[in-house]
GROMACS .gro file of C-alpha atoms in nm:
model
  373
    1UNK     CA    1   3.070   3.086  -2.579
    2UNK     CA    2   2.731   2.907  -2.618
    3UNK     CA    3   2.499   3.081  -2.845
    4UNK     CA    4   2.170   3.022  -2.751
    5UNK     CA    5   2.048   2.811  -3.001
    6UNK     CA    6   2.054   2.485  -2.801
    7UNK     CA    7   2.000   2.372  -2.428
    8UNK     CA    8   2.337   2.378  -2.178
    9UNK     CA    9   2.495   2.122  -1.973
   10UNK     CA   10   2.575   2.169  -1.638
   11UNK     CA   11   2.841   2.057  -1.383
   12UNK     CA   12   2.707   1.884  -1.072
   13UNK     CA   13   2.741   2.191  -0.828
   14UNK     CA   14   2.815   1.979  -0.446
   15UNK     CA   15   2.732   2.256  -0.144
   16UNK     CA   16   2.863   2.192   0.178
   17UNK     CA   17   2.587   2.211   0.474
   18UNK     CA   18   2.577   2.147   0.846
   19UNK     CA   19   2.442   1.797   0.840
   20UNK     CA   20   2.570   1.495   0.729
   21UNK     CA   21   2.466   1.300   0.381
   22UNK     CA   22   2.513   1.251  -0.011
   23UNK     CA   23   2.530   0.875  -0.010
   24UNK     CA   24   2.235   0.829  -0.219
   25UNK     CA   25   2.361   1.138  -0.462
   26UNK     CA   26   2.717   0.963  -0.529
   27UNK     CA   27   2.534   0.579  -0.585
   28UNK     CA   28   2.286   0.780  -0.832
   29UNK     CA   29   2.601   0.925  -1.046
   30UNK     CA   30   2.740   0.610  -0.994
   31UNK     CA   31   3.025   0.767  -0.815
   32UNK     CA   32   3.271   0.639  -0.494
   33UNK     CA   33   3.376   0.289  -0.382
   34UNK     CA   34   3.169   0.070  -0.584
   35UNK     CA   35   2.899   0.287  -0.703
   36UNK     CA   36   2.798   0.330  -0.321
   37UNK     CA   37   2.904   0.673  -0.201
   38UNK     CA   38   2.937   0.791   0.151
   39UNK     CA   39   2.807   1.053   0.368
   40UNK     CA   40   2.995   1.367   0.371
   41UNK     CA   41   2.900   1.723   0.422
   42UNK     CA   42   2.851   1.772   0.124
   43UNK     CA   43   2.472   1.615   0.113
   44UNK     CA   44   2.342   1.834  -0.166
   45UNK     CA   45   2.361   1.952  -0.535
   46UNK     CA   46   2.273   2.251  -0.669
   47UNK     CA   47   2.116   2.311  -1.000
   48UNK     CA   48   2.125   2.585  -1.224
   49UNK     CA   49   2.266   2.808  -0.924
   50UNK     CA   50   2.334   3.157  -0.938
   51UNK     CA   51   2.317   3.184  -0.562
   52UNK     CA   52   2.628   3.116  -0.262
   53UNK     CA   53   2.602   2.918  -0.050
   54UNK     CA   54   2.627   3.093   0.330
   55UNK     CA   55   2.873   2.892   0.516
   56UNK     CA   56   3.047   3.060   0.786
   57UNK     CA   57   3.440   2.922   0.828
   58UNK     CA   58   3.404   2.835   0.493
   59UNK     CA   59   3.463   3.183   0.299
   60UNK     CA   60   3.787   3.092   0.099
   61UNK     CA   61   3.530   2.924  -0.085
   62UNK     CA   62   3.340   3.196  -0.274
   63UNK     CA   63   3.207   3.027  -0.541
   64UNK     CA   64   3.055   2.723  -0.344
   65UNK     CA   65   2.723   2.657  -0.506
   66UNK     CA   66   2.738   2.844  -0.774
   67UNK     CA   67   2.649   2.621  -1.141
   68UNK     CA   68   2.943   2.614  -1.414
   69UNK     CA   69   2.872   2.541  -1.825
   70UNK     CA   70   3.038   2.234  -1.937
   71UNK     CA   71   3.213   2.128  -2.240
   72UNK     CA   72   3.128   1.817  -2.449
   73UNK     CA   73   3.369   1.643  -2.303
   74UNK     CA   74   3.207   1.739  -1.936
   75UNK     CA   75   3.446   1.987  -1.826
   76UNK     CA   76   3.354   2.312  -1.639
   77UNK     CA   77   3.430   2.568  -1.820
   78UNK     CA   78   3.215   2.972  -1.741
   79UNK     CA   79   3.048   3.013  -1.488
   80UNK     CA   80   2.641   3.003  -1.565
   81UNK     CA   81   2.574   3.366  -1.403
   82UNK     CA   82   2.815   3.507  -1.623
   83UNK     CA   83   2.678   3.365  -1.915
   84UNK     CA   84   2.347   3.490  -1.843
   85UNK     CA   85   2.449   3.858  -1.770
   86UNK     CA   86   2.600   3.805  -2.150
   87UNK     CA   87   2.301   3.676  -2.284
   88UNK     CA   88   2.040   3.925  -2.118
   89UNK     CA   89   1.693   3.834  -2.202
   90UNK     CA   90   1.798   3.560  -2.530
   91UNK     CA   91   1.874   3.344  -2.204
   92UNK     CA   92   1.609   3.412  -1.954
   93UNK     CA   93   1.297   3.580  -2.197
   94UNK     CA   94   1.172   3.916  -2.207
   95UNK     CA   95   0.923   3.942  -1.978
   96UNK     CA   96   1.134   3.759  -1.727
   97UNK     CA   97   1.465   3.991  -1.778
   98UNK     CA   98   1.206   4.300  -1.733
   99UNK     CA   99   1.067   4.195  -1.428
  100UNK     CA  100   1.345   4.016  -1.247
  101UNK     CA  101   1.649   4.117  -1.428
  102UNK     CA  102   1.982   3.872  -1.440
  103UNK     CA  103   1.783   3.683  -1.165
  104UNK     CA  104   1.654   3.290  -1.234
  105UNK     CA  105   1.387   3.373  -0.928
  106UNK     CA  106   1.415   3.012  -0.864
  107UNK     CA  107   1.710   2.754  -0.714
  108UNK     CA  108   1.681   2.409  -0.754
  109UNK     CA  109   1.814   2.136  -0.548
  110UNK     CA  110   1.871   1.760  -0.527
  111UNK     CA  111   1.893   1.659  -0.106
  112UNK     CA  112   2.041   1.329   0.041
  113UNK     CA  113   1.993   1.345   0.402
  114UNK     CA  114   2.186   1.093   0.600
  115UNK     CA  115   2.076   1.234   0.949
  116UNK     CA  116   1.797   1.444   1.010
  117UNK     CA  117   1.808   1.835   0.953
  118UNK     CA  118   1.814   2.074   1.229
  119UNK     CA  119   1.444   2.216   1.299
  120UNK     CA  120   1.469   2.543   1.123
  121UNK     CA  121   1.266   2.781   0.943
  122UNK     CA  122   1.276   3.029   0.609
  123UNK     CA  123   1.137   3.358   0.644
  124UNK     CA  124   0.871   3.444   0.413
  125UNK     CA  125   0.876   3.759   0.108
  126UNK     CA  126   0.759   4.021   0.351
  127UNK     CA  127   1.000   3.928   0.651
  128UNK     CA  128   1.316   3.876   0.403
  129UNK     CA  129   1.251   4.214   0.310
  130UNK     CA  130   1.240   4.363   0.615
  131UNK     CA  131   1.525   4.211   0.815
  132UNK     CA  132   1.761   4.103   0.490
  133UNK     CA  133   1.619   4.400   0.252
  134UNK     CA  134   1.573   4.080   0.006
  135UNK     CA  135   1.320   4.084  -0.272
  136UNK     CA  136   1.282   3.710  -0.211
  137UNK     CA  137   1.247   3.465   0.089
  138UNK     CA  138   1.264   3.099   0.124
  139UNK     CA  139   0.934   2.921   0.010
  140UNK     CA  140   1.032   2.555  -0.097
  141UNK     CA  141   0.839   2.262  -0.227
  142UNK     CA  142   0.990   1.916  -0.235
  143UNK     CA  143   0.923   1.634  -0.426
  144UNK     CA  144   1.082   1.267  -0.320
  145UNK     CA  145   1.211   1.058  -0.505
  146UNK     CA  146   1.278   0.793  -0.248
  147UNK     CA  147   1.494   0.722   0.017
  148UNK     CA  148   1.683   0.496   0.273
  149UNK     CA  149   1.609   0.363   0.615
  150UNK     CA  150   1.870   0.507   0.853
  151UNK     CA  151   1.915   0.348   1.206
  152UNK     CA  152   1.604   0.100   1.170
  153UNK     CA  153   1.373   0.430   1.070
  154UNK     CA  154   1.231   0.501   0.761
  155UNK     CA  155   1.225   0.866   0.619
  156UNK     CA  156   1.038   1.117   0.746
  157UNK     CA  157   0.958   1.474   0.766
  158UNK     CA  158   0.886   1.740   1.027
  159UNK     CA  159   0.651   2.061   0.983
  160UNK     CA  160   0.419   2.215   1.115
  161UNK     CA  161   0.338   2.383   1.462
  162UNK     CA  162   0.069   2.134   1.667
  163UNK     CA  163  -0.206   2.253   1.833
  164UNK     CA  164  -0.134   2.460   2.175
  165UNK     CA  165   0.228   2.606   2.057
  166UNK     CA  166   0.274   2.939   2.095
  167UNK     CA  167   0.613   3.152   2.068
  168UNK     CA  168   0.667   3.158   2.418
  169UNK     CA  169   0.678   2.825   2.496
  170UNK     CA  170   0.927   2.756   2.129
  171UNK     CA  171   1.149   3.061   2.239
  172UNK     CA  172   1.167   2.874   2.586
  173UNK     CA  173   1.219   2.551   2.432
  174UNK     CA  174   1.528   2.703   2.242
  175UNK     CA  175   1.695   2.867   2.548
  176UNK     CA  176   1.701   2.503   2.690
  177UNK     CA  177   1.784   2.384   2.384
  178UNK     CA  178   1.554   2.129   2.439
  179UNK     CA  179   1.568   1.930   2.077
  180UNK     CA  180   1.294   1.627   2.188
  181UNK     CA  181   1.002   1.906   2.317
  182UNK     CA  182   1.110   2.116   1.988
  183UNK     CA  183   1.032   1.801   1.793
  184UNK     CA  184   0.710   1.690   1.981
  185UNK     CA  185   0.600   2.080   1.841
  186UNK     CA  186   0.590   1.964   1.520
  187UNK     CA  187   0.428   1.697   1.318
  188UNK     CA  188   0.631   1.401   1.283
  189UNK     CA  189   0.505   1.294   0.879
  190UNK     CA  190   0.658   0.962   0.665
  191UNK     CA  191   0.691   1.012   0.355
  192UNK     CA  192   0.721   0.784   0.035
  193UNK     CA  193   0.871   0.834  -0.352
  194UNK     CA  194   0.634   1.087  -0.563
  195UNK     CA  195   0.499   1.272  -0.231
  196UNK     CA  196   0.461   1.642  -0.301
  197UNK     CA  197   0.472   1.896   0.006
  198UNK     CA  198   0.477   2.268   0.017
  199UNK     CA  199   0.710   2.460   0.243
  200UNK     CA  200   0.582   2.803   0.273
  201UNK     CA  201   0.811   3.089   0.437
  202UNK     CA  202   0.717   3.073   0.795
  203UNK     CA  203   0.645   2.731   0.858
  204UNK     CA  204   0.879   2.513   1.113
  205UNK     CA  205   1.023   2.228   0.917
  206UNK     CA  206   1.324   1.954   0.914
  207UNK     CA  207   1.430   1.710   0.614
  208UNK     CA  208   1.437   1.368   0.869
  209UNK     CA  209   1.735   1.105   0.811
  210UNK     CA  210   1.693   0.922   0.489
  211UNK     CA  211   1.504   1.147   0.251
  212UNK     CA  212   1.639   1.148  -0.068
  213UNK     CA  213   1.454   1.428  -0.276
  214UNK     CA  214   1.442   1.744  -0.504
  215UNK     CA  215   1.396   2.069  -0.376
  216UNK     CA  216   1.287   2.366  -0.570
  217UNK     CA  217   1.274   2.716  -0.382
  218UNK     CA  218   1.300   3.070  -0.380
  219UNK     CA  219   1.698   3.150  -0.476
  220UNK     CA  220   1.822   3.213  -0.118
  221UNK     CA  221   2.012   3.069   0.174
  222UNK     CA  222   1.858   3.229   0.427
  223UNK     CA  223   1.769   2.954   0.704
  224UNK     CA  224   1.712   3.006   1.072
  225UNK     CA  225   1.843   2.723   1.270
  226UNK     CA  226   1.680   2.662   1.676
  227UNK     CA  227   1.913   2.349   1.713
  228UNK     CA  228   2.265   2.450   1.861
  229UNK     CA  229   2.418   2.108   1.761
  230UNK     CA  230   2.299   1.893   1.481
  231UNK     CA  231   2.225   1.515   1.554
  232UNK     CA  232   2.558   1.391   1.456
  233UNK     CA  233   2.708   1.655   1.693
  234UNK     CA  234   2.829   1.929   1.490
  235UNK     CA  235   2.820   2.259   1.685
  236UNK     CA  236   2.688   2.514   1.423
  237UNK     CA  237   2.814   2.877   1.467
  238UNK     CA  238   2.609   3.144   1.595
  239UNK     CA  239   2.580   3.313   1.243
  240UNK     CA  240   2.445   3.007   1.096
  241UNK     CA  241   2.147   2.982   1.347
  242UNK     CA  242   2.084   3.362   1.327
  243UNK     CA  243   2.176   3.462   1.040
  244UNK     CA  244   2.319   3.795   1.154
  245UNK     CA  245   1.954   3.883   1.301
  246UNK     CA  246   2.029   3.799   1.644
  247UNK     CA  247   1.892   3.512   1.871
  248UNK     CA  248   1.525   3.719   1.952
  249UNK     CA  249   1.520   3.878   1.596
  250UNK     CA  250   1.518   3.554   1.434
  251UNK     CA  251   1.237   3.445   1.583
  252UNK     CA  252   1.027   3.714   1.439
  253UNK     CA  253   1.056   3.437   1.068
  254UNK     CA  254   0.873   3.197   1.237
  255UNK     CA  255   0.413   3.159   1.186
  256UNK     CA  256   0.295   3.095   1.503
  257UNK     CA  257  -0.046   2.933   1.292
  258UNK     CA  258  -0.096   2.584   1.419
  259UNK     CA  259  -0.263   2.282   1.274
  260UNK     CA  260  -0.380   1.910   1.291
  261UNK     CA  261  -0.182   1.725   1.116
  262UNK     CA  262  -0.501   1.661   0.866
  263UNK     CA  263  -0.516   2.066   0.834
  264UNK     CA  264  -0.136   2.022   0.734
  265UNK     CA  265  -0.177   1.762   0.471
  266UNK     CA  266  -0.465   1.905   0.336
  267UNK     CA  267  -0.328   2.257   0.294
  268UNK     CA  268   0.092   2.165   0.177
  269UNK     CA  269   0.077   1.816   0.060
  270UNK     CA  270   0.005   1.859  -0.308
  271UNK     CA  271  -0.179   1.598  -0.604
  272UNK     CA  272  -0.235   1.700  -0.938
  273UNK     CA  273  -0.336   1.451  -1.218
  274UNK     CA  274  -0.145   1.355  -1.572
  275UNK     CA  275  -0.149   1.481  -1.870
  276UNK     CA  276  -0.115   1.244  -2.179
  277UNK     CA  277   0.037   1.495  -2.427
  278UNK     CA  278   0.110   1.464  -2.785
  279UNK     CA  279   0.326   1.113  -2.892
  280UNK     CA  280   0.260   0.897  -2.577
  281UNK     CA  281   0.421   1.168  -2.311
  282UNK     CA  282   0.297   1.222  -2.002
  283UNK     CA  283   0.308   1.546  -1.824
  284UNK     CA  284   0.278   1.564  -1.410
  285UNK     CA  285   0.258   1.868  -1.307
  286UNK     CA  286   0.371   1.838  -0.906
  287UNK     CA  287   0.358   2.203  -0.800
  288UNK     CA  288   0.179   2.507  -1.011
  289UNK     CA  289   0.145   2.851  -1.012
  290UNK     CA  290  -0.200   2.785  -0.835
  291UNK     CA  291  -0.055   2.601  -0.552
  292UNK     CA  292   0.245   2.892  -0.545
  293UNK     CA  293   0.328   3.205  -0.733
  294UNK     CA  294   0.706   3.176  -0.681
  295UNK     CA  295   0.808   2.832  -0.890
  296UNK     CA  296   0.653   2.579  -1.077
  297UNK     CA  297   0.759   2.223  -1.169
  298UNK     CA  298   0.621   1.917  -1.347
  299UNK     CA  299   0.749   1.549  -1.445
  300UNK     CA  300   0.801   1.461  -1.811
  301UNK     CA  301   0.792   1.102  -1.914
  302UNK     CA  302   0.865   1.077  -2.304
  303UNK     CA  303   0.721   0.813  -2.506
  304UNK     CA  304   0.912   0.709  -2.800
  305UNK     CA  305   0.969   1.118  -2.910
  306UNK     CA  306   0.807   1.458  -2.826
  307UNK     CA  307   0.807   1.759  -2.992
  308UNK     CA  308   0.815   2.079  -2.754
  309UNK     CA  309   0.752   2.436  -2.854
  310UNK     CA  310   0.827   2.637  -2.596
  311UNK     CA  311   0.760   2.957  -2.443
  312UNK     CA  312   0.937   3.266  -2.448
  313UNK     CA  313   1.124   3.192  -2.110
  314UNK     CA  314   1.367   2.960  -1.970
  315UNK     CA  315   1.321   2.609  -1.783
  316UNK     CA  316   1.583   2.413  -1.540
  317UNK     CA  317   1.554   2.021  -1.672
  318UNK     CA  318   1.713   1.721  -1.404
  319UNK     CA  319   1.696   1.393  -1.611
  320UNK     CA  320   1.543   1.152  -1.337
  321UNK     CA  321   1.584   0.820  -1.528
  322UNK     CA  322   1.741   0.677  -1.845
  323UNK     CA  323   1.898   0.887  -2.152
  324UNK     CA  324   1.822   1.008  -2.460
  325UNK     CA  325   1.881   1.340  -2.684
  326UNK     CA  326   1.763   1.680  -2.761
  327UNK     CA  327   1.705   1.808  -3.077
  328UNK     CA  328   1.662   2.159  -3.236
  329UNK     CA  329   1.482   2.226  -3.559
  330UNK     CA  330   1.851   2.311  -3.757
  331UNK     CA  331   1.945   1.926  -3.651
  332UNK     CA  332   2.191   1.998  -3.388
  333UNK     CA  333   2.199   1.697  -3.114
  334UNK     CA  334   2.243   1.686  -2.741
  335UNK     CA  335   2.305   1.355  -2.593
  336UNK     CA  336   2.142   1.359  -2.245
  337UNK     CA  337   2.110   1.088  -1.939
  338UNK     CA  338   2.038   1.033  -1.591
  339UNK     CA  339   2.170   1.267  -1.357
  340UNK     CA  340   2.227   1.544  -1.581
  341UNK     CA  341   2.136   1.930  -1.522
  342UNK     CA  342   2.042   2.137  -1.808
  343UNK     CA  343   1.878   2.476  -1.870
  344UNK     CA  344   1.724   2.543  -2.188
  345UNK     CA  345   1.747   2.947  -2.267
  346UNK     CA  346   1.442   3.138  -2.395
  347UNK     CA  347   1.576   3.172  -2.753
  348UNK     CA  348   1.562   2.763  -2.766
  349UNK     CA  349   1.189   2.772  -2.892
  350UNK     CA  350   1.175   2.435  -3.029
  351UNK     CA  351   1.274   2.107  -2.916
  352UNK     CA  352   1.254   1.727  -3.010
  353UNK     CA  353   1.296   1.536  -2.706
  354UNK     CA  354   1.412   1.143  -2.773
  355UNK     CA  355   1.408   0.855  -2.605
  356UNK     CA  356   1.724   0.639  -2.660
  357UNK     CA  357   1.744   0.356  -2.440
  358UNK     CA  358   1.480   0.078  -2.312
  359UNK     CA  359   1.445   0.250  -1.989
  360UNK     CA  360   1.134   0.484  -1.919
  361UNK     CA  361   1.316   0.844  -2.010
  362UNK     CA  362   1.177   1.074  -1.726
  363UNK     CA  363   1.265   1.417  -1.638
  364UNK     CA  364   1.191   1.735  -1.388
  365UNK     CA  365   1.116   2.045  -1.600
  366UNK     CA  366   1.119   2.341  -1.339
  367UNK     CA  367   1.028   2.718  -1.433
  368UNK     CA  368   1.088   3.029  -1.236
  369UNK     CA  369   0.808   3.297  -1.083
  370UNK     CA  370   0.533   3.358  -1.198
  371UNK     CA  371   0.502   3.719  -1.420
  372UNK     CA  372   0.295   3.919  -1.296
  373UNK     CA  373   0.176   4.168  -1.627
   0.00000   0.00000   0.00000
C-alpha cells in the first residue's frame, strides 16, 4: 500500500455517456489505429474519481468511473476511494477530513465531444438537497484546451437563457420536443483553446460537437436532460432525463434568470493574469475561490525546476504537455508525462517539480472546496 510520502499515479478512468466522442482523448494518449482514436461512447475520462457514474442499462458495471492506483509498471491495482478511507486525513488534510470527511468535494474531468451534448442542466447546492438530499450539486467550470471542427463547424458552446424565456414557454418546448426552438433559447458561444467559463447549478448549458476540454465540478452525476434523443439518435431512457424526479419535478433545477449574451460573458467567462513564481514558473490561476467557493484550479508551467511547499491538503495534477519528475525531500523520484493523472496527498508537503524534456512541461493543479473555518 502507498504510504503517503510521495504523489500517486492514476489509471485513465473511461465513463460511458449518452453522446458520442473520445477521438481527441485516444490521439492525446497516443492510443487506437495510428495514434488517431475513434468516437465511442466512451467520450470522457475521469480523474481522481470517487464518484459512479449513473448509467441506466449499464448497472453490471458498478465501478464505472471510479479512479484505480497504479503500479510502476502502470497496472491498476486498489481502488483510490479505498485508499483514502485508509489514509483518513494523511491523504486529504485535516481541515478537509473534518469538514467533508472521505469526500474529495471535487471531480475532475477531461471531455472529447464528437457531437454536441444534449441541452441539459445541473441543479444547484440548495435544489440537490432538496430533491436528491445531496450535500453537493453540479457547479462546473471548464477550461479548453482545443478542439476539432466537426461537420464543417467549429466548436462551440451553449448556455444561457436569452432574453424573453420563461419556464412556460421551455416546459412547452420540451413536450414538443422541439430541439431547434430549445437551442435558439440559449446562446450559441465559439469557443477557442485557454477559454475559461463558469457553469453554475441552474444554468441551461450543452458541450457543442468538437470541444475538447477539462472539466472540474462538484463530485456528482446528477444531470437533467430536455432532449429525448441525442443528435446522433440515441434514445436516452426516461431515468437519464429525469433523474428519478419526474418530467415536471425536474424542471424545478432549472434558473429562469436571462441574459445578453454580453451579461453572460461578463458574469461566467473567467481571466485571471500570471504569476511568475520562483525559478522561471508560471502560475495561471483559471478559476479561484473568488470566482467559486466549490473548486479551484490553476495552470503550472515549470521552468527548468520548481520547488513546491505545499499546504496541508490535497491537489488533483493532469500533466497537459511534455514530462518530467517529481521529487520529495528524502530523494524518492516519480517519472511523470503527458496525459498522466496524479493526486498528491496532504502528508506530501514538499515537492521538486522537474522538467525533463525540451518541450514546455505544463500541468493542471486542481484543489477541492473551499474550508469554510
Amino acid at each position: 500500500m502507498c504510504d503517503g510520502t510521495m504523489p500517486l499515479k492514476l489509471d485513465h478512468a473511461r465513463a460511458w455517456r449518452t453522446y458520442i466522442g473520445g477521438k481527441m482523448l485516444d490521439k492525446w494518449h497516443g492510443k487506437g489505429n495510428s495514434g488517431e482514436g475513434e468516437d465511442t461512447n466512451f467520450p470522457e475520462e475521469w480523474i481522481a474519481s470517487l464518484v459512479r457514474a449513473r448509467n441506466a442499462g449499464r448497472e453490471e458495471f458498478p465501478d464505472e468511473g471510479l479512479s484505480r492506483i497504479v503500479d510502476e509498471n502502470g497496472l491498476p491495482k486498489e481502488f483510490l476511494k479505498d485508499w483514502i478511507g485508509q489514509m483518513g486525513e494523511k491523504a486529504l488534510g485535516h481541515d478537509h477530513w473534518e469538514r467533508f470527511g472521505a469526500s474529495l468535494g471535487v471531480l475532475v474531468k477531461l471531455i472529447d465531444a464528437g457531437e454536441r451534448l444534449t441541452v441539459q442542466v445541473h441543479p444547484d447546492r440548495e435544489m440537490a438537497k432538496k430533491l436528491f438530499h445531496s450535500e453537493y450539486g453540479k457547479t462546473e467550470c471548464w477550461y479548453v484546451l482545443g478542439g476539432r471542427t466537426v461537420n464543417g463547424e467549429p466548436p462551440c458552446i451553449y448556455m444561457g437563457f436569452k432574453p424573453g424565456v420563461t419556464r412556460k414557454q421551455w416546459e412547452k418546448l420540451f413536450q414538443e420536443q422541439n430541439y431547434a426552438g430549445m437551442l435558439e433559447c440559449l446562446h450559441q458561444i465559439p469557443v477557442k483553446k485557454g477559454e475559461v467559463i463558469l457553469i453554475e447549478g441552474g444554468i441551461p448549458h450543452a458541450i457543442g460537437a468538437g470541444c475538447f476540454l477539462t472539466e472540474i465540478q462538484e463530485p456528482t452525476d446528477y444531470t437533467i436532460r430536455v432532449e429525448r434523443v441525442t443528435p446522433s439518435g440515441l434514445a436516452i431512457a426516461d431515468s437519464m432525463c429525469h433523474q428519478g424526479l419526474g418530467f415536471e419535478r425536474m424542471f424545478d433545477c432549472f434558473h429562469y434568470d436571462t441574459y445578453t449574451e454580453e451579461e453572460l460573458r461578463q458574469r461566467w467567462f473567467l481571466s485571471h493574469e500570471p504569476e511568475i513564481l520562483d525559478e522561471g514558473t508560471i502560475e495561471r490561476p483559471l478559476v479561484t475561490y473568488e470566482d467559486t467557493p466549490y473548486f479551484k484550479m490553476e495552470e503550472l508551467t515549470v521552468g527548468e525546476k520548481f520547488s513546491m511547499d505545499r499546504p496541508d491538503t490535497f491537489s488533483i495534477v493532469l500533466v497537459l504537455e511534455g514530462n518530467g519528475s517529481f521529487s520529495n525531500f528524502s530523494g524518492e523520484r516519480m517519472k511523470v508525462e503527458k496525459g498522466d493523472q496524479i493526486l498528491i496527498p496532504a502528508s506530501v508537503r514538499h515537492l521538486i517539480l522537474k522538467n525533463e524534456g525540451e518541450q514546455e512541461f505544463r500541468m493542471l493543479q486542481c484543489f477541492g472546496p473551499q474550508i469554510f473555518v
